[in-house]
Tab-separated table of N, CA and C in Angstrom:
chain	number	residue	atom	x	y	z
A	189	MET	N	237.787	46.679	-101.602
A	189	MET	CA	237.244	45.427	-100.995
A	189	MET	C	237.305	44.251	-102.264
A	190	GLN	N	237.785	42.937	-102.236
A	190	GLN	CA	237.823	42.071	-102.949
A	190	GLN	C	236.517	41.544	-103.467
A	191	LYS	N	236.222	41.281	-104.390
A	191	LYS	CA	234.887	40.660	-104.905
A	191	LYS	C	235.348	39.349	-105.448
A	192	ILE	N	234.808	38.258	-105.149
A	192	ILE	CA	235.496	36.883	-105.550
A	192	ILE	C	234.118	35.973	-105.901
A	193	ILE	N	234.118	35.639	-107.154
A	193	ILE	CA	232.945	34.763	-107.680
A	193	ILE	C	233.351	33.079	-107.505
A	194	PHE	N	232.260	32.507	-107.030
A	194	PHE	CA	232.480	30.917	-107.114
A	194	PHE	C	231.723	30.555	-108.311
A	195	SER	N	232.429	29.938	-109.044
A	195	SER	CA	231.697	29.347	-110.396
A	195	SER	C	231.636	27.836	-110.113
A	196	HIS	N	230.350	27.312	-110.066
A	196	HIS	CA	230.208	25.884	-109.674
A	196	HIS	C	228.929	25.518	-110.493
A	197	ARG	N	228.653	23.953	-110.286
A	197	ARG	CA	227.672	23.240	-110.584
A	197	ARG	C	226.719	23.184	-109.601
A	198	PRO	N	225.248	23.487	-110.028
A	198	PRO	CA	224.629	23.093	-108.644
A	198	PRO	C	224.627	21.883	-108.137
A	199	ALA	N	224.820	20.745	-108.985
A	199	ALA	CA	224.825	19.335	-108.673
A	199	ALA	C	225.958	18.912	-107.674
A	200	ASP	N	226.942	19.771	-107.808
A	200	ASP	CA	228.315	19.522	-106.888
A	200	ASP	C	227.898	19.603	-105.552
A	201	GLN	N	228.822	19.111	-104.862
A	201	GLN	CA	228.824	19.378	-103.403
A	201	GLN	C	228.350	20.763	-102.897
A	202	LYS	N	227.114	20.852	-102.522
A	202	LYS	CA	226.594	22.328	-102.093
A	202	LYS	C	227.465	22.479	-100.690
A	203	PHE	N	227.630	21.544	-99.979
A	203	PHE	CA	228.468	21.879	-98.651
A	203	PHE	C	229.702	22.365	-99.109
A	204	GLY	N	230.313	21.897	-99.980
A	204	GLY	CA	231.811	22.282	-100.427
A	204	GLY	C	231.771	23.557	-100.697
A	205	THR	N	230.738	24.283	-101.483
A	205	THR	CA	230.793	25.656	-101.791
A	205	THR	C	230.559	26.327	-100.685
A	206	ASP	N	229.489	25.968	-99.901
A	206	ASP	CA	229.304	26.649	-98.641
A	206	ASP	C	230.219	26.734	-97.713
A	207	LEU	N	230.743	25.605	-97.479
A	207	LEU	CA	232.042	25.636	-96.391
A	207	LEU	C	233.162	26.624	-97.016
A	208	LEU	N	233.481	26.459	-98.297
A	208	LEU	CA	234.150	27.559	-98.850
A	208	LEU	C	234.047	29.101	-98.632
A	209	ARG	N	232.666	29.309	-99.087
A	209	ARG	CA	232.402	30.736	-98.636
A	209	ARG	C	232.144	31.059	-97.554
A	210	ASP	N	231.666	30.436	-96.328
A	210	ASP	CA	231.567	30.752	-95.099
A	210	ASP	C	233.102	30.651	-94.478
A	211	THR	N	234.023	30.073	-94.902
A	211	THR	CA	235.324	29.819	-94.000
A	211	THR	C	235.958	30.939	-94.639
A	212	LEU	N	236.067	31.151	-96.025
A	212	LEU	CA	236.810	32.590	-96.634
A	212	LEU	C	236.210	33.729	-95.970
A	213	SER	N	234.757	33.946	-95.965
A	213	SER	CA	234.217	35.071	-95.491
A	213	SER	C	234.754	35.381	-94.106
A	214	GLU	N	234.893	34.538	-93.132
A	214	GLU	CA	235.278	34.616	-91.825
A	214	GLU	C	236.877	35.147	-91.919
A	215	ARG	N	237.352	34.518	-92.774
A	215	ARG	CA	238.812	34.571	-92.791
A	215	ARG	C	239.079	36.157	-93.241
A	216	PHE	N	238.341	36.546	-94.278
A	216	PHE	CA	238.638	37.911	-94.750
A	216	PHE	C	238.040	38.923	-94.410
A	217	GLY	N	237.010	38.564	-93.357
A	217	GLY	CA	236.241	39.445	-92.653
A	217	GLY	C	235.589	40.521	-93.757
A	218	GLY	N	235.533	41.809	-93.350
A	218	GLY	CA	235.007	42.529	-94.296
A	218	GLY	C	235.666	42.955	-95.416
A	219	ALA	N	236.641	42.414	-95.587
A	219	ALA	CA	237.825	42.801	-96.985
A	219	ALA	C	237.478	42.288	-98.256
A	220	ALA	N	236.508	41.295	-97.974
A	220	ALA	CA	235.836	40.516	-99.454
A	220	ALA	C	234.480	40.290	-99.573
A	221	GLU	N	233.879	40.253	-100.615
A	221	GLU	CA	232.589	39.722	-101.121
A	221	GLU	C	232.620	38.701	-101.636
A	222	PHE	N	231.754	37.461	-101.376
A	222	PHE	CA	231.971	36.306	-101.969
A	222	PHE	C	230.509	36.260	-102.676
A	223	ILE	N	230.799	35.842	-104.076
A	223	ILE	CA	229.314	35.640	-104.516
A	223	ILE	C	229.200	34.161	-105.266
A	224	SER	N	228.162	33.453	-104.992
A	224	SER	CA	227.934	31.990	-105.677
A	224	SER	C	227.208	32.306	-106.820
A	225	ALA	N	227.844	31.785	-107.887
A	225	ALA	CA	227.242	31.758	-109.204
A	225	ALA	C	227.153	30.313	-110.055
A	226	PRO	N	226.248	29.656	-109.360
A	226	PRO	CA	225.980	28.266	-110.240
A	226	PRO	C	225.288	28.587	-111.438
A	227	GLU	N	224.491	29.470	-111.596
A	227	GLU	CA	223.914	29.730	-113.274
A	227	GLU	C	224.632	30.684	-113.944
A	228	GLY	N	225.967	30.879	-113.523
A	228	GLY	CA	226.877	31.783	-114.068
A	228	GLY	C	226.706	33.340	-113.814
A	229	ALA	N	227.757	33.896	-113.947
A	229	ALA	CA	227.977	35.369	-113.296
A	229	ALA	C	227.805	36.456	-114.849
A	230	PRO	N	227.019	37.266	-114.693
A	230	PRO	CA	227.070	38.223	-115.981
A	230	PRO	C	228.232	38.801	-116.005
A	231	ARG	N	228.834	39.156	-117.581
A	231	ARG	CA	230.102	39.535	-117.878
A	231	ARG	C	230.368	40.940	-116.797
A	232	SER	N	229.621	41.898	-116.559
A	232	SER	CA	229.719	43.061	-116.010
A	232	SER	C	230.079	42.673	-114.441
A	233	GLU	N	229.558	41.576	-113.874
A	233	GLU	CA	229.907	40.910	-112.563
A	233	GLU	C	231.268	40.533	-112.677
A	234	VAL	N	231.689	39.628	-113.553
A	234	VAL	CA	232.929	39.207	-113.582
A	234	VAL	C	234.107	40.352	-113.920
A	235	ASP	N	233.744	41.399	-114.593
A	235	ASP	CA	234.355	42.431	-114.704
A	235	ASP	C	234.929	43.133	-113.412
A	236	ALA	N	233.768	43.184	-112.617
A	236	ALA	CA	233.949	43.838	-111.283
A	236	ALA	C	234.591	42.918	-110.234
A	237	ALA	N	234.820	41.675	-110.472
A	237	ALA	CA	235.703	40.741	-109.570
A	237	ALA	C	237.147	40.875	-109.725
A	238	SER	N	237.709	40.348	-108.512
A	238	SER	CA	239.113	40.148	-108.583
A	238	SER	C	239.518	38.925	-108.688
A	239	ALA	N	238.609	38.106	-108.550
A	239	ALA	CA	239.020	36.481	-108.734
A	239	ALA	C	237.854	35.708	-108.905
A	240	VAL	N	237.892	34.457	-109.467
A	240	VAL	CA	236.682	33.644	-109.922
A	240	VAL	C	237.303	32.254	-109.575
A	241	LEU	N	236.850	31.616	-108.699
A	241	LEU	CA	237.244	30.437	-107.889
A	241	LEU	C	236.184	29.491	-108.969
A	242	VAL	N	236.757	28.436	-109.543
A	242	VAL	CA	236.304	27.462	-110.230
A	242	VAL	C	236.184	25.974	-109.478
A	243	VAL	N	234.896	26.030	-108.810
A	243	VAL	CA	234.797	24.886	-107.910
A	243	VAL	C	234.387	23.625	-108.586
A	244	ILE	N	235.446	22.641	-108.541
A	244	ILE	CA	235.197	21.398	-109.476
A	244	ILE	C	235.041	20.381	-108.461
A	245	GLY	N	233.676	19.689	-108.585
A	245	GLY	CA	233.408	18.296	-107.566
A	245	GLY	C	233.219	17.353	-108.830
A	246	ARG	N	232.565	16.360	-108.183
A	246	ARG	CA	232.232	15.233	-109.189
A	246	ARG	C	231.361	15.400	-110.380
A	247	HIS	N	230.489	16.560	-110.541
A	247	HIS	CA	229.587	16.677	-111.369
A	247	HIS	C	230.199	17.805	-112.397
A	248	TRP	N	231.266	18.264	-112.193
A	248	TRP	CA	231.837	19.320	-113.160
A	248	TRP	C	231.968	19.026	-114.417
A	249	LEU	N	232.444	17.759	-114.866
A	249	LEU	CA	232.309	17.274	-116.219
A	249	LEU	C	231.218	16.231	-116.630
A	250	ASP	N	229.980	16.933	-116.061
A	250	ASP	CA	229.070	15.909	-116.453
A	250	ASP	C	228.638	16.233	-117.942
A	251	ASP	N	227.926	15.233	-118.484
A	251	ASP	CA	227.281	15.316	-120.022
A	251	ASP	C	226.111	16.080	-119.996
A	252	ALA	N	226.012	16.928	-121.073
A	252	ALA	CA	224.892	17.558	-121.334
A	252	ALA	C	223.664	16.727	-121.744
A	253	PRO	N	222.386	17.085	-121.507
A	253	PRO	CA	221.186	16.035	-121.998
A	253	PRO	C	221.465	15.824	-123.464
A	254	GLU	N	221.703	16.678	-124.364
A	254	GLU	CA	221.940	16.570	-125.663
A	254	GLU	C	223.089	15.605	-126.113
A	255	GLY	N	223.976	15.308	-125.266
A	255	GLY	CA	225.165	14.779	-125.500
A	255	GLY	C	226.184	15.721	-125.418
A	256	GLY	N	227.654	15.032	-125.304
A	256	GLY	CA	228.947	15.690	-124.861
A	256	GLY	C	228.822	16.541	-123.713
A	257	LEU	N	229.947	17.179	-123.554
A	257	LEU	CA	230.019	17.538	-122.058
A	257	LEU	C	229.126	19.091	-121.921
A	258	LEU	N	228.998	19.163	-120.691
A	258	LEU	CA	228.201	20.641	-120.764
A	258	LEU	C	229.382	21.642	-120.972
A	259	LEU	N	230.279	21.694	-120.533
A	259	LEU	CA	231.506	22.632	-120.900
A	259	LEU	C	231.715	22.904	-122.256
A	260	GLU	N	231.314	21.974	-123.159
A	260	GLU	CA	231.530	22.237	-124.724
A	260	GLU	C	230.311	23.036	-125.102
A	261	SER	N	229.275	23.121	-124.381
A	261	SER	CA	228.181	24.083	-124.766
A	261	SER	C	228.487	25.510	-124.674
A	262	PRO	N	228.277	26.347	-125.765
A	262	PRO	CA	228.471	27.749	-125.604
A	262	PRO	C	227.573	28.409	-124.411
A	263	VAL	N	226.367	27.939	-124.292
A	263	VAL	CA	225.469	28.412	-123.331
A	263	VAL	C	225.587	27.739	-121.691
A	264	ASP	N	226.606	26.939	-121.561
A	264	ASP	CA	226.854	26.400	-120.206
A	264	ASP	C	227.322	27.684	-119.423
A	265	PRO	N	226.677	27.859	-118.442
A	265	PRO	CA	226.995	29.085	-117.288
A	265	PRO	C	228.462	28.871	-116.938
A	266	VAL	N	229.049	27.879	-116.726
A	266	VAL	CA	230.155	27.713	-115.965
A	266	VAL	C	231.171	28.139	-117.131
A	267	ARG	N	231.182	27.627	-118.343
A	267	ARG	CA	232.007	27.992	-119.119
A	267	ARG	C	231.926	29.338	-119.622
A	268	ALA	N	230.758	29.764	-119.560
A	268	ALA	CA	230.698	31.524	-119.907
A	268	ALA	C	231.216	32.210	-119.227
A	269	THR	N	231.235	32.023	-117.608
A	269	THR	CA	231.798	32.814	-116.511
A	269	THR	C	233.292	32.622	-116.655
A	270	LEU	N	233.846	31.335	-116.872
A	270	LEU	CA	235.346	31.214	-117.104
A	270	LEU	C	235.699	31.988	-118.414
A	271	LEU	N	234.993	31.903	-119.273
A	271	LEU	CA	235.665	32.510	-120.601
A	271	LEU	C	235.668	33.959	-120.549
A	272	ALA	N	234.664	34.532	-119.745
A	272	ALA	CA	234.494	36.038	-119.353
A	272	ALA	C	235.848	36.238	-118.773
A	273	ALA	N	236.012	35.541	-117.603
A	273	ALA	CA	237.272	35.798	-116.728
A	273	ALA	C	238.509	35.850	-117.246
A	274	ARG	N	238.696	34.835	-118.171
A	274	ARG	CA	240.018	34.530	-118.720
A	274	ARG	C	239.814	36.010	-119.932
A	275	ASP	N	239.263	36.474	-120.623
A	275	ASP	CA	239.087	37.513	-121.587
A	275	ASP	C	239.496	38.868	-120.813
A	276	LEU	N	238.854	38.950	-119.574
A	276	LEU	CA	238.915	40.239	-118.935
A	276	LEU	C	240.277	39.956	-118.060
A	277	GLY	N	241.198	39.064	-118.040
A	277	GLY	CA	242.202	39.039	-117.510
A	277	GLY	C	242.117	38.766	-115.779
A	278	LYS	N	241.144	37.992	-115.576
A	278	LYS	CA	240.835	37.886	-114.041
A	278	LYS	C	241.685	36.514	-113.466
A	279	ARG	N	241.975	36.712	-112.216
A	279	ARG	CA	242.732	35.523	-111.799
A	279	ARG	C	241.766	34.513	-111.531
A	280	ILE	N	241.982	33.363	-112.054
A	280	ILE	CA	241.100	32.161	-111.914
A	280	ILE	C	241.787	31.052	-111.289
A	281	VAL	N	241.314	30.570	-110.291
A	281	VAL	CA	241.738	29.521	-109.162
A	281	VAL	C	241.036	28.312	-109.189
A	282	PRO	N	241.389	27.219	-109.878
A	282	PRO	CA	240.334	25.787	-109.653
A	282	PRO	C	240.630	25.415	-108.102
A	283	VAL	N	239.440	25.098	-107.925
A	283	VAL	CA	239.455	24.451	-106.199
A	283	VAL	C	238.657	23.114	-106.395
A	284	ARG	N	239.442	22.228	-106.387
A	284	ARG	CA	238.894	20.628	-106.406
A	284	ARG	C	238.357	20.305	-105.064
A	285	LEU	N	237.008	19.605	-105.013
A	285	LEU	CA	236.702	19.223	-104.044
A	285	LEU	C	236.890	17.787	-103.828
A	286	ALA	N	238.132	17.299	-103.402
A	286	ALA	CA	238.483	16.004	-103.144
A	286	ALA	C	238.198	15.230	-104.461
A	287	VAL	N	238.636	15.928	-105.745
A	287	VAL	CA	238.712	15.152	-107.061
A	287	VAL	C	239.989	15.328	-107.571
A	288	PRO	N	240.380	14.381	-108.521
A	288	PRO	CA	241.876	14.390	-109.105
A	288	PRO	C	241.777	15.860	-110.067
A	289	PRO	N	242.852	16.191	-110.476
A	289	PRO	CA	243.039	17.344	-111.330
A	289	PRO	C	242.210	16.802	-112.585
A	290	VAL	N	241.481	17.666	-113.669
A	290	VAL	CA	240.855	17.609	-114.714
A	290	VAL	C	241.997	17.394	-115.823
A	291	PRO	N	241.910	16.258	-116.444
A	291	PRO	CA	243.119	16.007	-117.434
A	291	PRO	C	242.671	16.675	-118.543
A	292	VAL	N	243.767	17.591	-119.307
A	292	VAL	CA	243.841	18.395	-120.099
A	292	VAL	C	243.010	17.940	-121.386
A	293	GLU	N	242.980	16.468	-121.706
A	293	GLU	CA	242.542	15.963	-122.844
A	293	GLU	C	240.717	15.980	-122.796
A	294	LEU	N	240.394	16.232	-121.459
A	294	LEU	CA	238.921	16.148	-121.272
A	294	LEU	C	238.203	17.696	-121.400
A	295	LEU	N	239.313	18.623	-121.379
A	295	LEU	CA	238.485	20.010	-121.623
A	295	LEU	C	238.523	20.444	-122.928
A	296	PRO	N	237.248	21.129	-123.053
A	296	PRO	CA	237.203	21.651	-124.382
A	296	PRO	C	238.398	22.757	-124.873
A	297	GLU	N	238.669	22.834	-126.085
A	297	GLU	CA	239.966	23.624	-126.438
A	297	GLU	C	239.824	25.064	-125.882
A	298	PRO	N	238.651	25.834	-125.876
A	298	PRO	CA	238.686	27.362	-125.101
A	298	PRO	C	239.200	27.213	-123.641
A	299	LEU	N	238.794	25.924	-122.900
A	299	LEU	CA	239.124	25.862	-121.639
A	299	LEU	C	240.431	25.174	-121.016
A	300	LYS	N	241.107	24.811	-122.028
A	300	LYS	CA	242.427	24.062	-121.760
A	300	LYS	C	243.417	24.749	-120.892
A	301	PHE	N	243.183	26.241	-120.945
A	301	PHE	CA	244.163	26.996	-120.097
A	301	PHE	C	244.062	26.743	-118.704
A	302	LEU	N	242.853	26.089	-118.095
A	302	LEU	CA	242.644	25.598	-116.698
A	302	LEU	C	243.679	24.522	-116.288
A	303	ALA	N	244.032	23.697	-117.182
A	303	ALA	CA	244.972	22.715	-116.788
A	303	ALA	C	246.459	23.176	-116.313
A	304	SER	N	246.786	24.470	-116.712
A	304	SER	CA	247.857	25.130	-116.284
A	304	SER	C	247.845	25.952	-115.010
A	305	ALA	N	246.704	26.290	-114.716
A	305	ALA	CA	246.337	27.260	-113.617
A	305	ALA	C	246.615	26.518	-112.244
A	306	PRO	N	247.410	27.271	-111.435
A	306	PRO	CA	247.556	26.657	-110.058
A	306	PRO	C	246.388	26.666	-109.431
A	307	ASP	N	245.865	25.296	-108.690
A	307	ASP	CA	244.818	25.002	-108.056
A	307	ASP	C	245.090	24.820	-106.668
A	308	VAL	N	243.977	24.266	-105.998
A	308	VAL	CA	243.878	23.897	-104.356
A	308	VAL	C	242.823	22.422	-104.519
A	309	GLU	N	243.411	21.842	-103.699
A	309	GLU	CA	242.510	20.806	-103.350
A	309	GLU	C	242.035	20.764	-101.843
A	310	VAL	N	240.432	20.636	-101.734
A	310	VAL	CA	240.056	20.837	-100.224
A	310	VAL	C	239.552	19.310	-100.275
A	311	LYS	N	240.082	18.889	-99.161
A	311	LYS	CA	239.708	17.414	-98.803
A	311	LYS	C	238.998	17.797	-97.462
A	312	SER	N	237.837	16.852	-97.263
A	312	SER	CA	237.292	17.016	-95.971
A	312	SER	C	237.972	16.785	-94.604
A	313	ARG	N	238.828	16.186	-94.527
A	313	ARG	CA	239.668	15.672	-93.392
A	313	ARG	C	240.590	16.737	-93.082
A	314	GLN	N	240.990	17.489	-94.129
A	314	GLN	CA	242.060	18.724	-93.857
A	314	GLN	C	241.670	20.056	-94.471
A	315	ALA	N	240.196	20.176	-94.584
A	315	ALA	CA	239.552	21.477	-95.020
A	315	ALA	C	240.223	22.568	-94.553
A	316	PRO	N	240.311	22.871	-93.248
A	316	PRO	CA	240.882	24.200	-92.677
A	316	PRO	C	242.317	24.439	-93.192
A	317	MET	N	243.073	23.697	-93.350
A	317	MET	CA	244.259	23.821	-93.938
A	317	MET	C	244.273	24.209	-95.168
A	318	ASP	N	243.313	23.387	-96.065
A	318	ASP	CA	243.295	23.591	-97.572
A	318	ASP	C	242.851	24.959	-97.908
A	319	VAL	N	241.877	25.388	-97.148
A	319	VAL	CA	241.172	26.715	-97.425
A	319	VAL	C	242.012	27.964	-96.938
A	320	GLU	N	242.850	27.437	-95.932
A	320	GLU	CA	243.929	28.622	-95.442
A	320	GLU	C	244.824	28.802	-96.758
A	321	GLU	N	245.014	27.682	-97.433
A	321	GLU	CA	246.174	27.959	-98.597
A	321	GLU	C	245.362	28.895	-99.630
A	322	LEU	N	244.103	28.431	-99.645
A	322	LEU	CA	243.202	29.264	-100.767
A	322	LEU	C	243.093	30.773	-100.307
A	323	ALA	N	242.617	30.828	-99.038
A	323	ALA	CA	243.045	32.226	-98.577
A	323	ALA	C	244.321	32.811	-98.841
A	324	TYR	N	245.238	32.321	-98.536
A	324	TYR	CA	246.725	32.876	-98.604
A	324	TYR	C	246.902	33.344	-100.277
A	325	LEU	N	246.352	32.422	-101.049
A	325	LEU	CA	246.399	32.775	-102.542
A	325	LEU	C	245.797	33.819	-102.860
A	326	LEU	N	244.602	33.741	-102.416
A	326	LEU	CA	243.755	35.044	-102.527
A	326	LEU	C	244.248	36.493	-101.912
A	327	GLY	N	245.160	36.434	-100.910
A	327	GLY	CA	245.628	37.705	-100.543
A	327	GLY	C	245.013	38.095	-99.146
A	328	ALA	N	244.467	36.878	-98.495
A	328	ALA	CA	243.822	37.291	-97.030
A	328	ALA	C	244.743	38.058	-96.162
A	329	ASP	N	246.067	37.946	-96.277
A	329	ASP	CA	246.987	38.596	-95.226
A	329	ASP	C	247.391	39.810	-95.664
A	330	ASP	N	247.175	40.190	-96.925
A	330	ASP	CA	247.563	41.472	-97.715
A	330	ASP	C	246.499	42.543	-97.302
A	331	PRO	N	246.964	43.626	-96.881
A	331	PRO	CA	245.829	44.708	-96.326
A	331	PRO	C	245.054	45.421	-97.582
A	332	ASP	N	245.873	45.245	-98.691
A	332	ASP	CA	245.168	45.791	-99.955
A	332	ASP	C	245.602	44.870	-101.119
A	333	PRO	N	244.989	43.805	-101.177
A	333	PRO	CA	245.355	42.702	-102.316
A	333	PRO	C	245.025	43.309	-103.640
A	334	GLU	N	244.328	44.220	-104.111
A	334	GLU	CA	244.167	44.828	-105.343
A	334	GLU	C	245.170	45.841	-105.649
A	335	GLU	N	245.712	46.445	-104.727
A	335	GLU	CA	247.040	47.349	-104.998
A	335	GLU	C	248.228	46.359	-105.770
A	336	GLY	N	248.479	46.987	-106.812
A	336	GLY	CA	249.868	46.566	-107.589
A	336	GLY	C	249.408	45.516	-108.330
A	337	THR	N	248.077	44.835	-108.635
A	337	THR	CA	247.757	43.703	-109.220
A	337	THR	C	247.759	43.955	-110.789
A	338	GLY	N	247.224	45.313	-111.116
A	338	GLY	CA	247.188	45.682	-112.427
A	338	GLY	C	245.669	45.382	-112.798
A	339	ASP	N	244.829	45.114	-111.894
A	339	ASP	CA	243.392	44.825	-112.357
A	339	ASP	C	242.754	46.491	-111.968
């Protein structure tokens, strides 16, 4: 069974994350477990995951109260989850909720790898097609998506 983590900001569109989780859960049936991690995922949980979906909404690049981007803070849970996933060699898929791609120059140095990761944009009017594309990327049609991935 795949375990897929949703890394997102609580301030971002909750309906977008809920839509993704509910639709993907239905699409995968019992072949996958989806975990929402707005407060970050422990490294052990990331290690057990097959993929991390980076849900990017309007608040993903918000500023920290003390100044600078939240993503620049070493204690930012989104940053910590993404760096753990990168270090553990996990598949990371940015999922944009009707927002443009994040310009590489806005990403802190340790997260610049996200700019080259294949992403999926989910727009409200075509959400079913967009989520189907995401399901395909995650191996929804593969009877054993873990087999042969090296994870």
